[in-house]
PDB file of C-alpha atoms and ligand atoms in Angstrom:
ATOM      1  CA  UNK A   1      14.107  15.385   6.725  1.00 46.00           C
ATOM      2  CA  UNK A   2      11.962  17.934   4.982  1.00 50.00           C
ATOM      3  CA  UNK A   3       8.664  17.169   4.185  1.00 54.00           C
ATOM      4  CA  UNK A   4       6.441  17.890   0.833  1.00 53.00           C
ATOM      5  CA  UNK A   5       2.594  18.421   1.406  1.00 46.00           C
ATOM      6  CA  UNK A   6       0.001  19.676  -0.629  1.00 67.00           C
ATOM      7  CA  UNK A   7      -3.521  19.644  -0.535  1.00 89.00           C
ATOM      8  CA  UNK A   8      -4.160  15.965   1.461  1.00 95.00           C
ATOM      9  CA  UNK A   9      -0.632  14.973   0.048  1.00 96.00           C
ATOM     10  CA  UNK A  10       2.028  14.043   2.785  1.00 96.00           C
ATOM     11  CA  UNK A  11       4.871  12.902   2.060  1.00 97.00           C
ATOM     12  CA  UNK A  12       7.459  11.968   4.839  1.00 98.00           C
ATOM     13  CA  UNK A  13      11.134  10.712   3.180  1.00 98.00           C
ATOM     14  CA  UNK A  14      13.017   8.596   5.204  1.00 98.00           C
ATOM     15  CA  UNK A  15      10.441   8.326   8.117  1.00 98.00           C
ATOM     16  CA  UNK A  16      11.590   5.073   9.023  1.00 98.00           C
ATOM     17  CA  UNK A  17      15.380   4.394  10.195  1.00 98.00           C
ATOM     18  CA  UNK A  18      17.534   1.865   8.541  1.00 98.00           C
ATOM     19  CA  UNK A  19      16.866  -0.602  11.716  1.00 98.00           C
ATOM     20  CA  UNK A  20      13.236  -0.222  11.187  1.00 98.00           C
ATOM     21  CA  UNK A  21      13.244  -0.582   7.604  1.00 98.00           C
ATOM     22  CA  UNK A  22      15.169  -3.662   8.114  1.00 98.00           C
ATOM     23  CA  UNK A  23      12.920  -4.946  11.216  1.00 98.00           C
ATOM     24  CA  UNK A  24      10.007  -5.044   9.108  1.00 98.00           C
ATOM     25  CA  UNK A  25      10.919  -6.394   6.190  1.00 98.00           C
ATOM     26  CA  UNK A  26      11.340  -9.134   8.284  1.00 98.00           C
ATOM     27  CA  UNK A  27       7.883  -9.298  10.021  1.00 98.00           C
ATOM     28  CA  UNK A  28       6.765  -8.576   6.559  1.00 98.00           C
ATOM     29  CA  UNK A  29       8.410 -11.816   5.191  1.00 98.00           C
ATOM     30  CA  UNK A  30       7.756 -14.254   7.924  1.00 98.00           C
ATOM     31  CA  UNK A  31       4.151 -13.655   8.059  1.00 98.00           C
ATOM     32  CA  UNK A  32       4.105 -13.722   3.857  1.00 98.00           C
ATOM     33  CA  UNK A  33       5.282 -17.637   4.674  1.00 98.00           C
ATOM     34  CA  UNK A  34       1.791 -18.061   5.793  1.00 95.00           C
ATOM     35  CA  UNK A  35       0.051 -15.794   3.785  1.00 98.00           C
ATOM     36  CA  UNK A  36       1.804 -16.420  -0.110  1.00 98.00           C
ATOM     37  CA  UNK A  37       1.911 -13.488  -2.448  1.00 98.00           C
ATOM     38  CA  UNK A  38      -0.063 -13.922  -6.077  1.00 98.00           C
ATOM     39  CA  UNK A  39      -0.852 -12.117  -8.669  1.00 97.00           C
ATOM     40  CA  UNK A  40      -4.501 -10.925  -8.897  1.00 96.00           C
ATOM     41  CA  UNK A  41      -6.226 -10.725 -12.339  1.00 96.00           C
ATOM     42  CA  UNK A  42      -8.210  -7.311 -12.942  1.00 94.00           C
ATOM     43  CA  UNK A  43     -11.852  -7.502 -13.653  1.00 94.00           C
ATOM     44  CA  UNK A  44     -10.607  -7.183 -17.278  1.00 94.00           C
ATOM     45  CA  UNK A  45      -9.375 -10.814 -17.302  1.00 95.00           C
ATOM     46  CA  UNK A  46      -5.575  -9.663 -16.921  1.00 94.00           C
ATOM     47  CA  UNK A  47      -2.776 -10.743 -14.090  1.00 95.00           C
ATOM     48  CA  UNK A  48      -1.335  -7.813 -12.278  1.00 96.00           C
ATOM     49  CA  UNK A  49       2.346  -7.681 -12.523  1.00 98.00           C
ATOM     50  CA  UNK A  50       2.790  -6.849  -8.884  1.00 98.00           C
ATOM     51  CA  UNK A  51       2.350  -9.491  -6.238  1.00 98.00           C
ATOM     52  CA  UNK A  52      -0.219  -9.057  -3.508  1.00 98.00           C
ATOM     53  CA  UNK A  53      -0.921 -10.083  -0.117  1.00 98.00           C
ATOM     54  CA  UNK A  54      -2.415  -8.560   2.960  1.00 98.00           C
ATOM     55  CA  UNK A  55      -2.521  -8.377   6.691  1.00 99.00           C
ATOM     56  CA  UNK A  56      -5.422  -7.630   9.245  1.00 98.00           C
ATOM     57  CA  UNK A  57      -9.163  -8.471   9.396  1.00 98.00           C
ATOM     58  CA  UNK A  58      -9.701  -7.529   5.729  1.00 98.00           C
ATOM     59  CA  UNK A  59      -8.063  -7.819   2.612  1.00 98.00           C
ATOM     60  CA  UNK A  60      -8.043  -6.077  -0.340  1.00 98.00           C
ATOM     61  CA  UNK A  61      -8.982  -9.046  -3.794  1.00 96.00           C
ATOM     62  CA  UNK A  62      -9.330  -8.546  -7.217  1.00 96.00           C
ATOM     63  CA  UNK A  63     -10.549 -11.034  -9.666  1.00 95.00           C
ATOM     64  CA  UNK A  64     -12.744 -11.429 -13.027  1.00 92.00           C
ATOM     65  CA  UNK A  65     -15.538 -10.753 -10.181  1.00 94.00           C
ATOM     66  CA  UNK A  66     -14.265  -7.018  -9.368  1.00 95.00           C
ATOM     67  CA  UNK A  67     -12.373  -5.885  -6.654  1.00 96.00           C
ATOM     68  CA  UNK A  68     -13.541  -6.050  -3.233  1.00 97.00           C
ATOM     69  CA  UNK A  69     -12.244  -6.871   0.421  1.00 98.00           C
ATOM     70  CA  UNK A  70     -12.368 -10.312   1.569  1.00 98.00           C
ATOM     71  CA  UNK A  71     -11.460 -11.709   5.401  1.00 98.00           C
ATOM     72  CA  UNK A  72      -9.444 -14.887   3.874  1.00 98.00           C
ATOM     73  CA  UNK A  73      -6.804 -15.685   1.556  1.00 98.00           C
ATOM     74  CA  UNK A  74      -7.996 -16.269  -1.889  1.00 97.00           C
ATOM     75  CA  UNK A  75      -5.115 -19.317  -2.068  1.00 97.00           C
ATOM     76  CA  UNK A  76      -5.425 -20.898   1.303  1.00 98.00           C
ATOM     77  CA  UNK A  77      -8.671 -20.069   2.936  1.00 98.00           C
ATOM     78  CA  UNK A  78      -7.241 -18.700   6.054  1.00 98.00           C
ATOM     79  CA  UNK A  79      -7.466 -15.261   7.764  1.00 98.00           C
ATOM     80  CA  UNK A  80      -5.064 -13.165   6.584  1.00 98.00           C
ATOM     81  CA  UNK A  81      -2.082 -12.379   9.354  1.00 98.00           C
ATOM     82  CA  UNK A  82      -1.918  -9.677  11.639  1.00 98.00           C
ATOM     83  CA  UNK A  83      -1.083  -6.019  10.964  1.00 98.00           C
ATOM     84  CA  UNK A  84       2.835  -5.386  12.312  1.00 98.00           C
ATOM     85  CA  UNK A  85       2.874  -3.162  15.462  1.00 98.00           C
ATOM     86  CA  UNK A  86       4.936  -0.842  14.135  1.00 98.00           C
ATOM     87  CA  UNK A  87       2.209  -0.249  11.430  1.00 98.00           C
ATOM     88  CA  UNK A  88      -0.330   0.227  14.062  1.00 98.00           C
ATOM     89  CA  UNK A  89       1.460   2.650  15.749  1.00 98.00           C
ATOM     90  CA  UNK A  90       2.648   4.516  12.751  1.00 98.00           C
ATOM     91  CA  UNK A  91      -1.287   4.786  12.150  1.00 98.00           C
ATOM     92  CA  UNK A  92      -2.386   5.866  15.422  1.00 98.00           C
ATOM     93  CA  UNK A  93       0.592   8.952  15.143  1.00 98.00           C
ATOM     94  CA  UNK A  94      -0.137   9.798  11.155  1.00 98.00           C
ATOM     95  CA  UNK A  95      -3.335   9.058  10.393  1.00 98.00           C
ATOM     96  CA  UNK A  96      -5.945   8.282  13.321  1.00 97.00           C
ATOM     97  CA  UNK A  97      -5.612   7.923  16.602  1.00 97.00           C
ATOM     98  CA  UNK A  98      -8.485   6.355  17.674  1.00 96.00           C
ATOM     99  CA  UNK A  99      -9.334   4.481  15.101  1.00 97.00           C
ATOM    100  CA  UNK A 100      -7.243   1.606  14.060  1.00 98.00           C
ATOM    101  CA  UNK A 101      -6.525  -0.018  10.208  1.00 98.00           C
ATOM    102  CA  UNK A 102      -8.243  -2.911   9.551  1.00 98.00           C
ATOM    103  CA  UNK A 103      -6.280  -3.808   5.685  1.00 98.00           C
ATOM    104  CA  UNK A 104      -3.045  -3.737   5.290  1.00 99.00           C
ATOM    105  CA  UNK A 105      -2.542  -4.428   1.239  1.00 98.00           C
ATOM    106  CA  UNK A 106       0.836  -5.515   0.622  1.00 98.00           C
ATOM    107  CA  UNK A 107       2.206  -5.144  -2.779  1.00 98.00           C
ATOM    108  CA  UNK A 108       5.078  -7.139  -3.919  1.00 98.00           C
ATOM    109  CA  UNK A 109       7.158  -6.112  -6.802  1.00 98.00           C
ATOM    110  CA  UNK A 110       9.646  -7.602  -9.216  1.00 98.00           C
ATOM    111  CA  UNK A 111      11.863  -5.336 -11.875  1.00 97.00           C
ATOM    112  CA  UNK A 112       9.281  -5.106 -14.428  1.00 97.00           C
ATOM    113  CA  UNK A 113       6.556  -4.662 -11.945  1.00 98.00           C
ATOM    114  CA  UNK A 114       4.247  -1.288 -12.137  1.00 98.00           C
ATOM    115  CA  UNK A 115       0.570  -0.459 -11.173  1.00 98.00           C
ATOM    116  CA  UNK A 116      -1.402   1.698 -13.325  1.00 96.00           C
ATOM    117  CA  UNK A 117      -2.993   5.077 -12.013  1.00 97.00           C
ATOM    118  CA  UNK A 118      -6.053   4.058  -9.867  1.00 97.00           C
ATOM    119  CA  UNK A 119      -8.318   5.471  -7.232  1.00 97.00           C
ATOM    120  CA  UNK A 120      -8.316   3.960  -4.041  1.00 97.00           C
ATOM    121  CA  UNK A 121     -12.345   3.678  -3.635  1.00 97.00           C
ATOM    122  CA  UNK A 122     -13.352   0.317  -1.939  1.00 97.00           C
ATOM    123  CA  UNK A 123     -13.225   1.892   1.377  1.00 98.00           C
ATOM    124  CA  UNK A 124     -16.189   2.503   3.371  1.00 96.00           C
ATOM    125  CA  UNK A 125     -15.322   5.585   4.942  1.00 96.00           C
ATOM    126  CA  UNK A 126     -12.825   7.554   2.675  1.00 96.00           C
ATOM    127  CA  UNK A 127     -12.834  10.050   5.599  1.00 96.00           C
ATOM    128  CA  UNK A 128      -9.774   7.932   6.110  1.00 98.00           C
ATOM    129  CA  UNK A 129      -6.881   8.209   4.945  1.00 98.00           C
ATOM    130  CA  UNK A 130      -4.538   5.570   3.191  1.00 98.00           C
ATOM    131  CA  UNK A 131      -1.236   5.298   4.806  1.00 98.00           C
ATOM    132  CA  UNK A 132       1.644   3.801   2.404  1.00 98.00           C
ATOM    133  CA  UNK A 133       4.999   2.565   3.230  1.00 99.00           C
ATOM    134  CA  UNK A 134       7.915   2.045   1.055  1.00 99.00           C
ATOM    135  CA  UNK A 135      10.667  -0.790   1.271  1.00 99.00           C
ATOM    136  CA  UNK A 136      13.449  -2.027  -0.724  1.00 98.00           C
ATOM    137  CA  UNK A 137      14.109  -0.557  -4.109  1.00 98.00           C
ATOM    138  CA  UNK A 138      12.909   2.825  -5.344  1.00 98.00           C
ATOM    139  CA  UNK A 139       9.839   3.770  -7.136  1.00 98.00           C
ATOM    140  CA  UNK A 140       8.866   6.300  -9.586  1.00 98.00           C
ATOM    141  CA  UNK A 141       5.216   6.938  -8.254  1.00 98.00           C
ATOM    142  CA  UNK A 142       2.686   9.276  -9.924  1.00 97.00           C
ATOM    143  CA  UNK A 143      -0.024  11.608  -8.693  1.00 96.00           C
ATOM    144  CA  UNK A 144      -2.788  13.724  -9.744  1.00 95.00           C
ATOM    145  CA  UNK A 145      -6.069  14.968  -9.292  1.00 94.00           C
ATOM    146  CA  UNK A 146      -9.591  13.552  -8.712  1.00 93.00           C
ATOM    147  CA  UNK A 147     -10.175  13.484 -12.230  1.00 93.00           C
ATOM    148  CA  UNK A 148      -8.245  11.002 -14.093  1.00 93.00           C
ATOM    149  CA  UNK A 149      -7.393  13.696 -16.673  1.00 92.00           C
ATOM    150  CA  UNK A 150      -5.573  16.182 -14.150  1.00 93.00           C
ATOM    151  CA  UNK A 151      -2.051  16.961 -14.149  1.00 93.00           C
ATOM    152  CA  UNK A 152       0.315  14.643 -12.301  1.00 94.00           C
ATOM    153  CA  UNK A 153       3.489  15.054 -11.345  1.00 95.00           C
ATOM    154  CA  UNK A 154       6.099  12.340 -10.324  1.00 97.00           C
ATOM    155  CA  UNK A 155       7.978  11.377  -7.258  1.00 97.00           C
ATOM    156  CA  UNK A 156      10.451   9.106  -5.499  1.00 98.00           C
ATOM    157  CA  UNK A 157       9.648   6.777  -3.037  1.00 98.00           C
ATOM    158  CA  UNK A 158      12.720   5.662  -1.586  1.00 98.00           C
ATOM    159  CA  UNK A 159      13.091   2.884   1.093  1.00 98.00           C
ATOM    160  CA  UNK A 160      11.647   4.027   3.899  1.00 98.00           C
ATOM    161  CA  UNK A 161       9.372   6.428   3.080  1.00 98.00           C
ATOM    162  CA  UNK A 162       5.547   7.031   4.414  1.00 98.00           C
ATOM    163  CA  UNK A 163       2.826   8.674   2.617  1.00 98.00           C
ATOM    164  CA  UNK A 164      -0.207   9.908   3.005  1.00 98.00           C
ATOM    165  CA  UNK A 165      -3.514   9.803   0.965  1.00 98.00           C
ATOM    166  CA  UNK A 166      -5.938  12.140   3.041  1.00 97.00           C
ATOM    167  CA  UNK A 167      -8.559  14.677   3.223  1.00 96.00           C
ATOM    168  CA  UNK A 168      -8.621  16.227  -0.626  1.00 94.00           C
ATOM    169  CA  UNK A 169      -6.166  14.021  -1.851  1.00 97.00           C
ATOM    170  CA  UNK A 170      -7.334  10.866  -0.430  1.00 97.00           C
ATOM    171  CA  UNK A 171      -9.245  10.543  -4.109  1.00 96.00           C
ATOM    172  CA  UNK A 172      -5.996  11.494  -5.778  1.00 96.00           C
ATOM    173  CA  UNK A 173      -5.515   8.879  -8.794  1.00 96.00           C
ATOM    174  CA  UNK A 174      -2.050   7.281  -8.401  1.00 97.00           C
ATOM    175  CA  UNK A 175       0.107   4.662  -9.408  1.00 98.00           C
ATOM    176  CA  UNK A 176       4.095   3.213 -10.208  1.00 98.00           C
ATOM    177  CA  UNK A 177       5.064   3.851 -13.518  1.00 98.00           C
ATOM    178  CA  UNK A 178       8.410   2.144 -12.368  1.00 98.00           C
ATOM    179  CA  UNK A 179      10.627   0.458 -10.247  1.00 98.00           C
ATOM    180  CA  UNK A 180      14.683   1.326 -10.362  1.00 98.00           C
ATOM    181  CA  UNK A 181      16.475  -2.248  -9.521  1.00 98.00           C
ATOM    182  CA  UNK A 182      19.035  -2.787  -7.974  1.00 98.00           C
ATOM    183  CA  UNK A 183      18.594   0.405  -6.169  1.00 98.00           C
ATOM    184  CA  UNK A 184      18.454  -0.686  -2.276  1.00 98.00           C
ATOM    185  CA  UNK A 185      19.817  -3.554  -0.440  1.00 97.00           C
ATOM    186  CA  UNK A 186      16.698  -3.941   2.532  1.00 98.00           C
ATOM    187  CA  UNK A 187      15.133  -6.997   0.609  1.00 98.00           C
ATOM    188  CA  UNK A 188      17.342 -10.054   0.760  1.00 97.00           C
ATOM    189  CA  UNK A 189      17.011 -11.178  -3.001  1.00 95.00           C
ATOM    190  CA  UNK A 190      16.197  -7.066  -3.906  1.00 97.00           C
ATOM    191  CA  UNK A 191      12.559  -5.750  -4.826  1.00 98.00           C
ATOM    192  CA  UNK A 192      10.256  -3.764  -3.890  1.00 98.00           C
ATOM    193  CA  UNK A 193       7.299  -3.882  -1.180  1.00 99.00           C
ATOM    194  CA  UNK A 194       4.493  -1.656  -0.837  1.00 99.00           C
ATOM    195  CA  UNK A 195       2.444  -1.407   2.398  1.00 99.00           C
ATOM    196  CA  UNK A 196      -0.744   0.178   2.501  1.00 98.00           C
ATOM    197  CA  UNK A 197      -2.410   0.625   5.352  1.00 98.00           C
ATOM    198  CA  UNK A 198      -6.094   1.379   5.220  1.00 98.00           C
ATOM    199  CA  UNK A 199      -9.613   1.478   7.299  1.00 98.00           C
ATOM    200  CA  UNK A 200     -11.898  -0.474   5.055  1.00 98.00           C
ATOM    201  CA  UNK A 201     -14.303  -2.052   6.966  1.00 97.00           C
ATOM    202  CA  UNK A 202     -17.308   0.876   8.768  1.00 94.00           C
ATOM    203  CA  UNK A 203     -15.599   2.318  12.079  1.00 89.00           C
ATOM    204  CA  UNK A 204     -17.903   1.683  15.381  1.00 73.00           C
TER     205      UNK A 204
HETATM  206  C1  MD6 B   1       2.750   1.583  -4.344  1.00 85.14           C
HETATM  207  N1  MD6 B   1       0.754   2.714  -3.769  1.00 85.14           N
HETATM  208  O1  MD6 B   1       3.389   2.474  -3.786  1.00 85.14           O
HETATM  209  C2  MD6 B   1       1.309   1.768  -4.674  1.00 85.14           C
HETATM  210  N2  MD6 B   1      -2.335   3.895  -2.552  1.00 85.14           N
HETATM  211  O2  MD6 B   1       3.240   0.513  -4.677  1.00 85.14           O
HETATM  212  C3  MD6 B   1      -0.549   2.991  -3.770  1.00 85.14           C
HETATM  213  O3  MD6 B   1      -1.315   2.511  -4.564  1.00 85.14           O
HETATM  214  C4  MD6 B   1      -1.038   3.926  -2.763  1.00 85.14           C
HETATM  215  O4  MD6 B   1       1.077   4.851  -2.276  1.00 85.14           O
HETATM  216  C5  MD6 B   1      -2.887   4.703  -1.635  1.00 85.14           C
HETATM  217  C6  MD6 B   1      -2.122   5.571  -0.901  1.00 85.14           C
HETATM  218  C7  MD6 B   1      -0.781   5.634  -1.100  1.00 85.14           C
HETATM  219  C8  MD6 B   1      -0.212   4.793  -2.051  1.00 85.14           C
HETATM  220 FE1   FE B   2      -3.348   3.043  -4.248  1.00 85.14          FE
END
């Protein structure tokens, strides 16, 4: 498959094989058992319409308190899960090889889900990239510049799909203006799920 890259911006369409899409979704369900998706509420006081969990040491939380990264479950109390191995390795062959993630935000979304263009800031080394995975139904996602106010231009991430947040872009806003339903069959019951996989905590 061909690949688009600019500046920092990889993206890599149909890097994962049916079979893996389909394997992971499933280690991405069973460990969500444990771990229940919820909808965060935005330092402004409002609910997020897509569903979030995570896997790994930390956790990426939002609530009237700001956002942050937290080592339990804001629900249960409990550490979140582990990180799937077939993250990990994706990782160590994309993004760093010596260094592993220690987040792995998992966003969950519904037809009228979207997120609106953000930053991805909270880390403490944005020498890092953000690595993001795409299952189940496609998403109209959209990018731009450092500056909120910079040109974007839109793209689909299809089922999937891996891309990369890194070196100029890593400070690229972004978000989902949409979801298209209906538009894979990976996720039993349909959807969307978003993996982001992330070094948030300092590295040595
Ligand atoms: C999503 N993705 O695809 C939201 N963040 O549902 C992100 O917010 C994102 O795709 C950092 C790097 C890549 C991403
Ligand atoms: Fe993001």
């Amino acid at each position: 498959m061909s690949e688009v890259s600019t500046a920092g911006f990889r993206l890599l369409p149909g890097r994962l094989s049916p079979d893996a899409q389909a394997e992971l979704v499933g280690e991405v369900l069973s460990r969500l058992d444990n771990a229940p998706a919820y909808k965060p509420i935005t330092p402004g006081g409002k609910p997020m319409s897509v569903a979030m969990s995570n896997f790994g040491a930390l956790g990426w939380f939002t609530d009237a308190r700001g956002y942050r990264y937290q080592k339990r479950h804001p629900l249960t109390g409990e550490p979140w899960p582990d990180i799937p191995a077939m993250l990990l390795e994706l990782w160590a062959e994309l993004a760093d090889r010596s260094v592993p993630p220690d987040a792995c935000l998992v966003n969950l979304y519904g037809p009228d889900a979207k997120m609106g263009l953000h930053q991805d800031r909270d880390e403490a080394d944005l020498r890092f990239p953000v690595l993001s995975v795409s299952l189940g139904d496609t998403a109209i996602f959209r990018i731009g510049g450092p500056n909120r106010a910079d040109p974007t231009r839109s793209i689909r991430l299809t089922s999937g799909d891996v891309c990369l947040l890194a070196g100029p872009a890593r400070l690229a806003h972004h978000g989902i203006d949409r979801v298209i339903p209906g538009s894979s069959r990976v996720i039993p019951g349909g959807g969307r799920i978003n993996l982001t996989l992330r070094r948030a905590g300092p590295s040595g």
